Short mmCIF file of C-alpha atoms in Angstrom, two decimals:
data_model
loop_
_atom_site.label_atom_id
_atom_site.label_comp_id
_atom_site.label_asym_id
_atom_site.label_seq_id
_atom_site.Cartn_x
_atom_site.Cartn_y
_atom_site.Cartn_z
CA MET D 29 18.98 8.49 32.28
CA GLY D 30 17.51 7.93 28.85
CA ASN D 31 19.75 4.92 28.18
CA SER D 32 19.72 3.45 31.69
CA ASN D 33 17.08 0.85 30.82
CA SER D 34 18.36 0.00 27.34
CA SER D 35 19.82 -3.33 28.52
CA ARG D 36 16.35 -4.79 29.08
CA TYR D 37 15.63 -4.67 25.35
CA ASN D 38 16.67 -7.60 23.20
CA LEU D 39 18.76 -5.49 20.86
CA SER D 40 20.67 -6.96 17.93
CA GLN D 41 24.17 -5.80 17.04
CA SER D 42 24.23 -7.09 13.45
CA ARG D 43 22.08 -8.77 10.83
CA HIS D 44 23.76 -12.10 11.47
CA GLU D 45 22.90 -11.90 15.17
CA HIS D 46 19.28 -11.06 14.39
CA TRP D 47 19.09 -13.87 11.82
CA GLN D 48 20.31 -16.28 14.51
CA LYS D 49 17.49 -15.10 16.78
CA ILE D 50 14.99 -15.79 14.00
CA LEU D 51 16.31 -19.33 13.60
CA GLU D 52 16.11 -19.96 17.34
CA HIS D 53 12.56 -18.64 17.86
CA PRO D 54 9.48 -20.75 17.13
CA ASN D 55 6.98 -19.75 14.47
CA PHE D 56 4.87 -16.70 15.42
CA GLY D 57 7.19 -16.06 18.37
CA LEU D 58 7.99 -12.51 19.48
CA ILE D 59 11.58 -11.95 18.38
CA GLN D 60 11.99 -8.37 19.51
CA SER D 61 10.10 -5.55 21.22
CA VAL D 62 12.00 -2.25 21.12
CA PRO D 63 11.14 1.46 21.25
CA TYR D 64 10.26 3.10 17.98
CA SER D 65 13.32 5.39 18.04
CA LYS D 66 15.76 2.48 18.48
CA TRP D 67 14.05 0.47 15.75
CA ILE D 68 14.23 3.36 13.30
CA LYS D 69 17.92 4.06 13.92
CA SER D 70 19.44 0.57 13.89
CA GLN D 71 17.15 -2.37 14.60
CA ARG D 72 15.12 -1.88 11.42
CA SER D 73 18.20 -2.53 9.29
CA TYR D 74 19.40 -5.41 11.46
CA GLY D 75 15.91 -6.95 11.24
CA GLY D 76 15.97 -7.04 7.44
CA PHE D 77 13.55 -4.14 6.83
CA THR D 78 15.85 -2.52 4.27
CA ASP D 79 13.32 -1.75 1.54
CA TYR D 80 12.30 1.76 0.54
CA ALA D 81 9.43 2.05 3.01
CA ASP D 82 9.45 5.28 5.01
CA PHE D 83 8.42 4.72 8.63
CA THR D 84 9.10 8.27 9.84
CA THR D 85 6.96 10.69 7.84
CA CYS D 86 3.47 11.67 8.91
CA ARG D 87 1.15 11.21 5.91
CA GLU D 88 -1.22 14.03 6.92
CA SER D 89 0.56 16.31 4.45
CA ARG D 90 -1.35 14.51 1.70
CA LEU D 91 -4.44 16.46 2.78
CA ARG D 92 -6.48 13.24 2.81
CA HIS D 93 -8.49 13.52 6.00
CA GLY D 94 -11.21 11.30 7.44
CA VAL D 95 -10.83 7.66 8.47
CA LEU D 96 -7.17 6.93 9.24
CA VAL D 97 -7.42 3.19 8.55
CA LYS D 98 -6.69 3.39 4.83
CA PRO D 99 -4.98 0.96 2.45
CA ASP D 100 -1.24 1.20 1.94
CA ASN D 101 -1.16 1.57 -1.85
CA THR D 102 2.42 2.85 -2.06
CA GLY D 103 4.34 -0.02 -0.45
CA GLY D 104 5.22 2.24 2.49
CA ARG D 105 7.10 4.67 0.25
CA TYR D 106 6.60 8.40 0.67
CA LEU D 107 6.60 10.16 -2.71
CA ILE D 108 5.90 13.91 -2.60
CA PRO D 109 4.66 15.64 -5.76
CA SER D 110 4.67 19.41 -6.20
CA PHE D 111 4.39 21.94 -9.02
CA LYS D 112 7.44 23.67 -10.44
CA SER D 113 5.33 25.54 -12.95
CA LYS D 114 1.89 25.31 -14.49
CA PHE D 115 2.83 22.35 -16.69
CA GLU D 116 5.77 20.85 -14.79
CA LEU D 117 5.57 18.41 -11.88
CA ILE D 118 8.35 17.60 -9.41
CA LEU D 119 8.41 14.21 -7.68
CA VAL D 120 10.56 13.81 -4.56
CA GLU D 121 11.07 10.77 -2.31
CA LYS D 122 12.30 11.56 1.17
CA GLN D 123 13.85 8.18 1.97
CA ARG D 124 16.07 8.05 -1.13
CA TRP D 125 16.39 11.80 -1.79
CA PHE D 126 15.10 11.00 -5.24
CA MET D 127 13.87 13.92 -7.33
CA SER D 128 12.75 14.18 -10.94
CA ASN D 129 10.83 16.64 -13.13
CA TYR D 130 7.95 15.71 -15.43
CA LYS D 131 6.28 17.77 -18.16
CA LEU D 132 2.54 17.35 -17.85
CA PRO D 133 0.79 16.64 -21.16
CA ARG D 134 -2.52 18.34 -21.84
CA VAL D 135 -5.47 16.18 -20.87
CA PRO D 136 -8.47 16.90 -23.11
CA VAL D 137 -11.66 17.51 -21.19
CA PRO D 138 -15.08 16.70 -22.71
CA ASP D 139 -16.88 19.77 -23.92
CA PHE D 140 -19.28 20.12 -21.03
CA GLU D 141 -20.78 23.51 -20.31
CA ASP D 142 -19.46 24.81 -17.02
CA PRO D 143 -22.03 26.07 -14.52
CA GLN D 144 -22.50 29.81 -14.33
CA TRP D 145 -21.02 30.02 -10.84
CA PHE D 146 -17.86 28.30 -12.08
CA GLN D 147 -17.44 30.67 -15.03
CA ARG D 148 -17.47 33.66 -12.70
CA SER D 149 -14.96 32.20 -10.21
CA SER D 150 -11.82 32.45 -12.29
CA HIS D 151 -9.60 32.82 -9.22
CA ASN D 152 -10.43 29.26 -8.22
CA ARG D 153 -8.87 27.88 -11.39
CA ASN D 154 -5.37 28.53 -10.08
CA ARG D 155 -5.69 26.37 -6.97
CA ARG D 156 -4.24 22.90 -7.53
CA GLU D 157 -3.53 20.00 -5.20
CA CYS D 158 -1.63 16.83 -6.00
CA SER D 159 -0.91 13.54 -4.27
CA VAL D 160 0.62 10.16 -5.06
CA ILE D 161 -2.25 7.71 -4.61
CA GLY D 162 -0.60 4.53 -5.92
CA TYR D 163 2.81 2.95 -6.46
CA HIS D 164 3.92 -0.50 -7.58
CA ASP D 165 7.07 -1.73 -9.30
CA ASN D 166 8.28 1.71 -10.50
CA LEU D 167 4.80 2.79 -11.63
CA VAL D 168 3.41 5.87 -9.87
CA VAL D 169 -0.14 7.23 -10.10
CA VAL D 170 -0.52 10.94 -9.28
CA GLN D 171 -3.87 12.66 -8.75
CA ILE D 172 -4.13 16.39 -9.50
CA ASN D 173 -7.16 18.41 -8.50
CA THR D 174 -7.11 21.24 -10.98
CA ASN D 175 -9.01 23.80 -8.90
CA ARG D 176 -11.19 24.17 -5.88
CA TYR D 177 -14.60 23.40 -7.38
CA TYR D 178 -14.19 21.50 -10.63
CA LEU D 179 -15.19 17.84 -10.25
CA SER D 180 -12.87 16.12 -12.75
CA PRO D 181 -9.45 15.35 -11.23
CA ARG D 182 -6.63 14.38 -13.56
CA PHE D 183 -4.50 11.28 -13.10
CA TYR D 184 -1.00 10.76 -14.50
CA LEU D 185 0.94 7.49 -14.75
CA ILE D 186 4.69 7.94 -14.24
CA ASP D 187 7.26 5.25 -14.95
CA LEU D 188 10.23 5.80 -12.63
CA GLU D 189 12.41 3.39 -14.60
CA SER D 190 12.18 5.34 -17.86
CA ASN D 191 11.48 8.60 -15.98
CA GLU D 192 8.55 9.68 -18.13
CA ILE D 193 4.79 10.07 -18.05
CA VAL D 194 3.28 7.03 -19.75
CA GLY D 195 -0.45 7.78 -19.49
CA HIS D 196 -3.24 9.93 -18.14
CA PHE D 197 -7.02 9.87 -17.66
CA LEU D 198 -9.94 11.65 -15.97
CA ILE D 199 -12.71 10.60 -13.61
CA PHE D 200 -16.06 12.38 -13.36
CA TYR D 201 -17.96 12.25 -10.09
CA HIS D 202 -20.71 14.31 -8.46
CA CYS D 203 -18.43 15.68 -5.73
CA ARG D 204 -14.79 16.51 -5.17
CA ARG D 205 -12.89 13.53 -3.74
CA TRP D 206 -9.49 11.92 -3.46
CA TYR D 207 -9.29 8.44 -4.93
CA GLU D 208 -7.85 5.06 -4.03
CA CYS D 209 -5.68 3.33 -6.63
CA TYR D 210 -4.97 -0.41 -6.86
CA ILE D 211 -2.25 -1.64 -9.26
CA SER D 212 -2.16 -5.34 -10.16
CA PRO D 213 1.05 -7.37 -9.58
CA CYS D 214 2.18 -7.39 -13.24
CA LYS D 215 0.89 -3.84 -13.88
CA LYS D 216 -1.73 -5.08 -16.33
CA GLN D 217 -4.64 -3.45 -14.54
CA ILE D 218 -5.39 -0.36 -12.47
CA LEU D 219 -8.58 -0.05 -10.43
CA MET D 220 -9.89 3.28 -9.13
CA ARG D 221 -12.56 4.22 -6.62
CA PRO D 222 -13.31 7.27 -4.44
CA ASP D 223 -11.52 7.40 -1.12
CA ASN D 224 -14.32 6.29 1.17
CA LEU D 225 -14.48 8.41 4.32
CA THR D 226 -17.63 7.08 5.95
CA ARG D 227 -17.97 3.46 4.79
CA ILE D 228 -21.56 4.37 3.95
CA VAL D 229 -22.69 4.26 0.33
CA SER D 230 -25.88 5.75 -1.08
CA LEU D 231 -26.84 4.45 -4.51
CA PRO D 232 -26.74 5.41 -7.31
CA ASP D 233 -23.11 6.35 -6.89
CA ASN D 234 -21.50 6.26 -10.33
CA TYR D 235 -18.06 7.59 -11.20
CA ILE D 236 -17.17 7.73 -14.87
CA LEU D 237 -13.74 7.08 -16.38
CA GLU D 238 -12.92 9.28 -19.40
CA ASN D 239 -10.12 10.02 -21.88
CA VAL D 240 -7.76 7.15 -21.04
CA CYS D 241 -4.51 7.64 -22.94
CA LEU D 242 -1.59 5.18 -22.59
CA LYS D 243 1.73 4.97 -24.41
CA SER D 244 2.42 2.01 -26.67
CA ALA D 245 4.65 0.28 -24.08
CA PHE D 246 1.69 0.21 -21.68
CA SER D 247 -1.03 -0.43 -24.25
CA ASN D 248 -1.86 -3.81 -22.68
CA MET D 249 -2.74 -2.11 -19.39
CA GLU D 250 -6.41 -1.65 -18.50
CA VAL D 251 -7.76 1.16 -16.34
CA GLY D 252 -11.10 0.49 -14.68
CA VAL D 253 -13.28 1.51 -11.75
CA VAL D 254 -14.55 -0.54 -8.84
CA PRO D 255 -18.34 -1.07 -8.94
CA PRO D 256 -20.18 1.28 -6.58
CA THR D 257 -21.67 -1.73 -4.78
CA LEU D 258 -18.15 -2.60 -3.56
CA ARG D 259 -17.13 0.89 -2.50
CA ALA D 260 -17.32 0.12 1.23
CA HIS D 261 -15.34 -3.11 0.90
CA VAL D 262 -11.66 -3.62 1.70
CA MET D 263 -9.55 -4.53 -1.35
CA CYS D 264 -6.06 -5.67 -2.29
CA TYR D 265 -4.22 -7.56 -5.03
CA ASN D 266 -2.18 -10.67 -4.37
CA SER D 267 0.86 -11.91 -6.29
CA ILE D 268 -0.33 -15.52 -6.24
CA ALA D 269 -3.86 -14.69 -7.40
CA GLY D 270 -2.49 -12.63 -10.29
CA ASP D 271 -3.81 -9.67 -12.26
CA SER D 272 -7.31 -10.87 -13.09
CA LEU D 273 -8.38 -11.58 -9.49
CA VAL D 274 -8.74 -9.29 -6.51
CA LEU D 275 -9.38 -9.93 -2.82
CA ILE D 276 -12.52 -8.34 -1.36
CA ALA D 277 -13.21 -8.21 2.39
CA PHE D 278 -16.34 -7.07 4.20
CA HIS D 279 -16.97 -7.56 7.94
CA LYS D 280 -15.54 -11.10 8.61
CA THR D 281 -15.77 -12.43 5.03
CA ILE D 282 -13.06 -12.55 2.35
CA GLU D 283 -13.90 -13.19 -1.30
CA ILE D 284 -11.73 -13.69 -4.38
CA ARG D 285 -13.41 -12.04 -7.37
CA ARG D 286 -12.71 -11.66 -11.06
CA THR D 287 -12.08 -8.09 -12.13
CA ASP D 288 -13.80 -8.40 -15.51
CA THR D 289 -17.21 -9.69 -14.38
CA TRP D 290 -16.76 -9.21 -10.60
CA GLU D 291 -18.16 -12.67 -9.97
CA THR D 292 -17.01 -14.54 -6.86
CA VAL D 293 -14.46 -17.30 -7.45
CA ARG D 294 -13.97 -18.34 -3.83
CA SER D 295 -15.41 -17.17 -0.52
CA TYR D 296 -14.30 -17.57 3.10
CA GLN D 297 -16.99 -16.57 5.59
CA ASN D 298 -17.22 -16.14 9.36
CA LEU D 299 -13.48 -15.96 9.98
CA ASP D 300 -12.45 -16.15 13.63
CA LEU D 301 -11.84 -12.42 14.01
CA PRO D 302 -12.76 -10.13 16.92
CA THR D 303 -14.46 -7.57 14.66
CA GLY D 304 -14.77 -6.53 11.02
CA ILE D 305 -11.82 -6.19 8.62
CA GLN D 306 -10.87 -2.58 7.87
CA GLN D 307 -7.48 -3.07 6.22
CA MET D 308 -5.85 -5.86 4.21
CA LYS D 309 -2.24 -6.20 3.03
CA SER D 310 -0.51 -8.95 1.06
CA SER D 311 3.11 -10.06 1.54
CA PRO D 312 5.62 -9.54 -1.33
CA LEU D 313 5.33 -13.11 -2.65
CA GLY D 314 1.66 -13.36 -1.68
CA ASP D 315 1.91 -16.24 0.80
CA PHE D 316 0.54 -14.23 3.74
CA LEU D 317 -2.28 -11.76 4.32
CA ALA D 318 -2.23 -9.23 7.15
CA LEU D 319 -5.65 -8.04 8.34
CA ARG D 320 -6.31 -5.11 10.65
CA CYS D 321 -9.53 -5.35 12.62
CA VAL D 322 -10.51 -2.13 14.42
CA SER D 323 -13.66 -0.94 16.12
CA PRO D 324 -15.11 1.65 16.21
CA VAL D 325 -13.75 2.88 12.86
CA HIS D 326 -14.42 6.59 13.39
CA SER D 327 -12.83 6.79 16.84
CA LYS D 328 -9.27 7.71 17.75
CA GLU D 329 -9.31 5.42 20.80
CA TYR D 330 -10.06 1.94 19.47
CA ASN D 331 -11.79 -0.60 21.69
CA VAL D 332 -10.48 -3.32 19.37
CA ASN D 333 -7.26 -3.08 17.34
CA VAL D 334 -6.01 -6.51 16.30
CA ILE D 335 -3.59 -7.63 13.58
CA ALA D 336 -4.33 -11.09 12.15
CA VAL D 337 -2.03 -12.98 9.77
CA LEU D 338 -3.57 -15.51 7.36
CA ASP D 339 -2.09 -18.19 5.14
CA PHE D 340 -3.23 -17.30 1.62
CA HIS D 341 -3.18 -20.93 0.46
CA THR D 342 -5.63 -22.15 3.13
CA PHE D 343 -6.98 -18.88 4.62
CA ASN D 344 -6.32 -20.25 8.09
CA ILE D 345 -5.58 -17.66 10.77
CA LEU D 346 -1.96 -18.17 11.78
CA MET D 347 -1.63 -15.55 14.52
CA LYS D 348 -3.36 -12.60 16.18
CA VAL D 349 -1.63 -9.64 17.81
CA ASP D 350 -3.45 -7.15 20.03
CA VAL D 351 -1.97 -3.73 19.24
CA LYS D 352 -4.56 -1.62 21.04
CA GLY D 353 -3.03 1.41 22.72
CA CYS D 354 -3.43 5.13 23.15
CA TYR D 355 -3.79 7.64 20.35
CA ARG D 356 -0.58 9.44 19.37
CA PRO D 357 -1.17 12.15 16.73
CA VAL D 358 2.48 12.19 15.69
CA SER D 359 2.67 8.54 14.68
CA GLU D 360 -0.88 7.24 14.42
CA VAL D 361 -1.10 7.83 10.66
CA VAL D 362 2.20 5.98 10.12
CA ASN D 363 0.96 3.21 12.41
CA LEU D 364 -2.32 2.70 10.55
CA GLN D 365 -1.11 3.28 6.99
CA VAL D 366 2.36 1.64 6.98
CA PHE D 367 2.16 -1.05 9.65
CA PRO D 368 1.85 -4.01 9.77
CA HIS D 369 4.84 -4.35 7.47
CA PHE D 370 6.31 -7.56 6.06
CA SER D 371 10.07 -7.77 5.76
CA PRO D 372 11.24 -8.21 2.15
CA SER D 373 12.36 -11.76 3.01
CA GLU D 374 8.90 -12.59 4.48
CA ALA D 375 10.70 -14.07 7.49
CA THR D 376 9.20 -11.53 9.92
CA ILE D 377 6.38 -9.05 10.30
CA ALA D 378 6.57 -5.79 12.29
CA VAL D 379 3.65 -4.12 14.07
CA MET D 380 3.47 -0.92 16.12
CA ARG D 381 1.85 -0.47 19.53
CA ASN D 382 1.37 3.00 21.00
CA SER D 383 1.52 3.36 24.78
CA SER D 384 1.11 6.40 26.99
CA TYR D 385 4.79 7.36 26.93
CA THR D 386 6.43 5.00 24.44
CA ARG D 387 5.93 3.64 20.96
CA LYS D 388 7.12 0.07 20.50
CA ILE D 389 7.81 -2.02 17.42
CA LEU D 390 7.11 -5.73 17.85
CA THR D 391 8.69 -8.20 15.41
CA TYR D 392 7.24 -11.70 14.99
CA LYS D 393 8.62 -14.70 13.11
CA LEU D 394 6.66 -16.03 10.13
CA PRO D 395 6.68 -19.72 9.21
CA ILE D 396 8.26 -21.25 6.11
CA CYS D 397 5.45 -21.92 3.67
CA ARG D 398 7.43 -23.10 0.62
CA PHE D 399 9.77 -25.99 1.30
CA ASN D 400 12.22 -25.58 -1.56
CA LEU D 401 15.80 -24.38 -1.80
CA GLN D 402 14.85 -21.33 -3.86
CA TYR D 403 12.53 -19.95 -1.18
CA LEU D 404 14.85 -20.78 1.73
CA CYS D 405 17.79 -19.04 0.05
CA ARG D 406 15.63 -16.00 -0.65
CA ARG D 407 14.74 -15.64 3.05
CA ALA D 408 18.39 -15.73 4.07
CA ILE D 409 19.75 -13.52 1.29
CA LEU D 410 17.19 -10.74 1.73
CA HIS D 411 17.84 -10.67 5.45
CA LEU D 412 21.65 -10.67 5.30
CA VAL D 413 21.94 -8.43 2.20
CA SER D 414 20.30 -5.03 2.01
CA TYR D 415 17.29 -4.98 -0.29
CA ARG D 416 18.70 -1.90 -2.00
CA GLU D 417 21.96 -3.70 -2.86
CA VAL D 418 20.54 -6.98 -4.15
CA HIS D 419 20.94 -5.83 -7.76
CA LYS D 420 24.71 -5.63 -7.18
CA LEU D 421 24.99 -9.37 -6.51
CA PRO D 422 26.69 -11.40 -9.29
CA LEU D 423 23.52 -13.32 -10.14
CA PRO D 424 21.43 -13.75 -13.31
CA SER D 425 18.68 -11.22 -13.88
CA ASN D 426 15.87 -13.75 -13.40
CA ILE D 427 17.20 -14.68 -9.94
CA ILE D 428 17.53 -10.99 -9.04
CA ASN D 429 13.89 -10.48 -10.09
CA PHE D 430 12.84 -13.41 -7.92
CA LEU D 431 14.73 -12.02 -4.92
CA LEU D 432 13.06 -8.63 -5.40
CA ALA D 433 9.64 -10.32 -5.78
CA LYS D 434 9.22 -9.03 -9.31
CA PRO D 435 5.84 -10.15 -10.67
CA GLY D 436 5.80 -12.98 -13.17
CA HIS D 437 8.69 -14.98 -11.69
CA THR D 438 7.79 -18.35 -10.14
CA ARG D 439 4.22 -17.16 -9.66
CA ILE D 440 1.28 -19.43 -8.92
CA GLY D 441 -1.97 -18.67 -10.71
CA LEU D 442 -5.53 -19.24 -9.55
CA SER D 443 -8.02 -20.64 -12.03
CA THR D 444 -11.64 -19.60 -12.19
CA SER D 445 -12.61 -22.94 -10.66
CA GLY D 446 -10.67 -22.02 -7.51
CA GLN D 447 -7.78 -24.49 -7.98
CA LEU D 448 -4.17 -23.42 -7.62
CA GLN D 449 -2.04 -23.71 -10.73
CA GLY D 450 1.77 -23.62 -10.80
CA SER D 451 3.71 -21.59 -13.34
CA SER D 452 7.27 -20.44 -13.79
#
């Protein structure tokens, strides 16, 4: 009975068959609409979604409660940290069954006098929580809350390529919070801000960065904090904009700002959106932006839940998808924090829609935005070859880096005057 209606779904039997469907469909056309279980088992691989994103794990285990519409700062990957001992951290990734141990260096804390109530509560010093709050290009940022009451969480930078801790720092704030972490495309900058639960900011609201320590290989990296005036804004980096610029969204306006002075370089106002922007995600090469517009933010049953795709070069709205449905506790966190998800080839985008009895994955075709042989070959190769096996191809390292969207390869910069500049 469960498979009696399977023939009505446009299922693909191989990557070549799915690639042929992509070629036959028009831009922004619906290529496939299949149940979540079928997409996870086979159609995800046939559709080219072969990166390390984990679409199955509920993220509530991170103990980060509040508004579910949060930024995807880990590229869809699910990295689970835990303590092996007092000074040893274990990092596990479910999708790859990756596990590694890390010795935690001692982070010096400024000699502040602890309050009297804290001195008497020694049992609270043993309670520690940890979570991966950021990942990009083999760089992981882990937050550790040392105890139940102390207000200075510790942050460790872990390089998965060399398998070592390459830096650490502290943040002082007037209350205990989890933090959002934004890593620039070339890993030259890290921005931190408290995980905003209410989208309401009362000034003054300062959080202080202290004791930043980086190894020599990462000495050119800068760690900074987002100004409190921008704490309720939606943020993301973009590969085309580069490391010194960041995208800021508030209501129906998107701004490109410098991260040193936070001045506005370019602004796009009154976009044709049904409601305010609550989530923003950039494609691997940076040509597309996916916006999630939901209202009301604090409700589990959204009156408006729309995914809009923008062209980064012109900021024109290319397509809108209504994904409003019922609330499903099992998958709603995955839906709001992993989807929409660009395929590594940027040929398609996948969104999730929850219904009363089913969860469906809808795949739409994205247009070709760069008319050159390099880009066209990349779309085909990353769809027909698994993303995890690209490094096995007999190709030069610079081409492999381009296929994997490594920052700094055939990137386009944005000048302070707002004009696009080409670079290679």
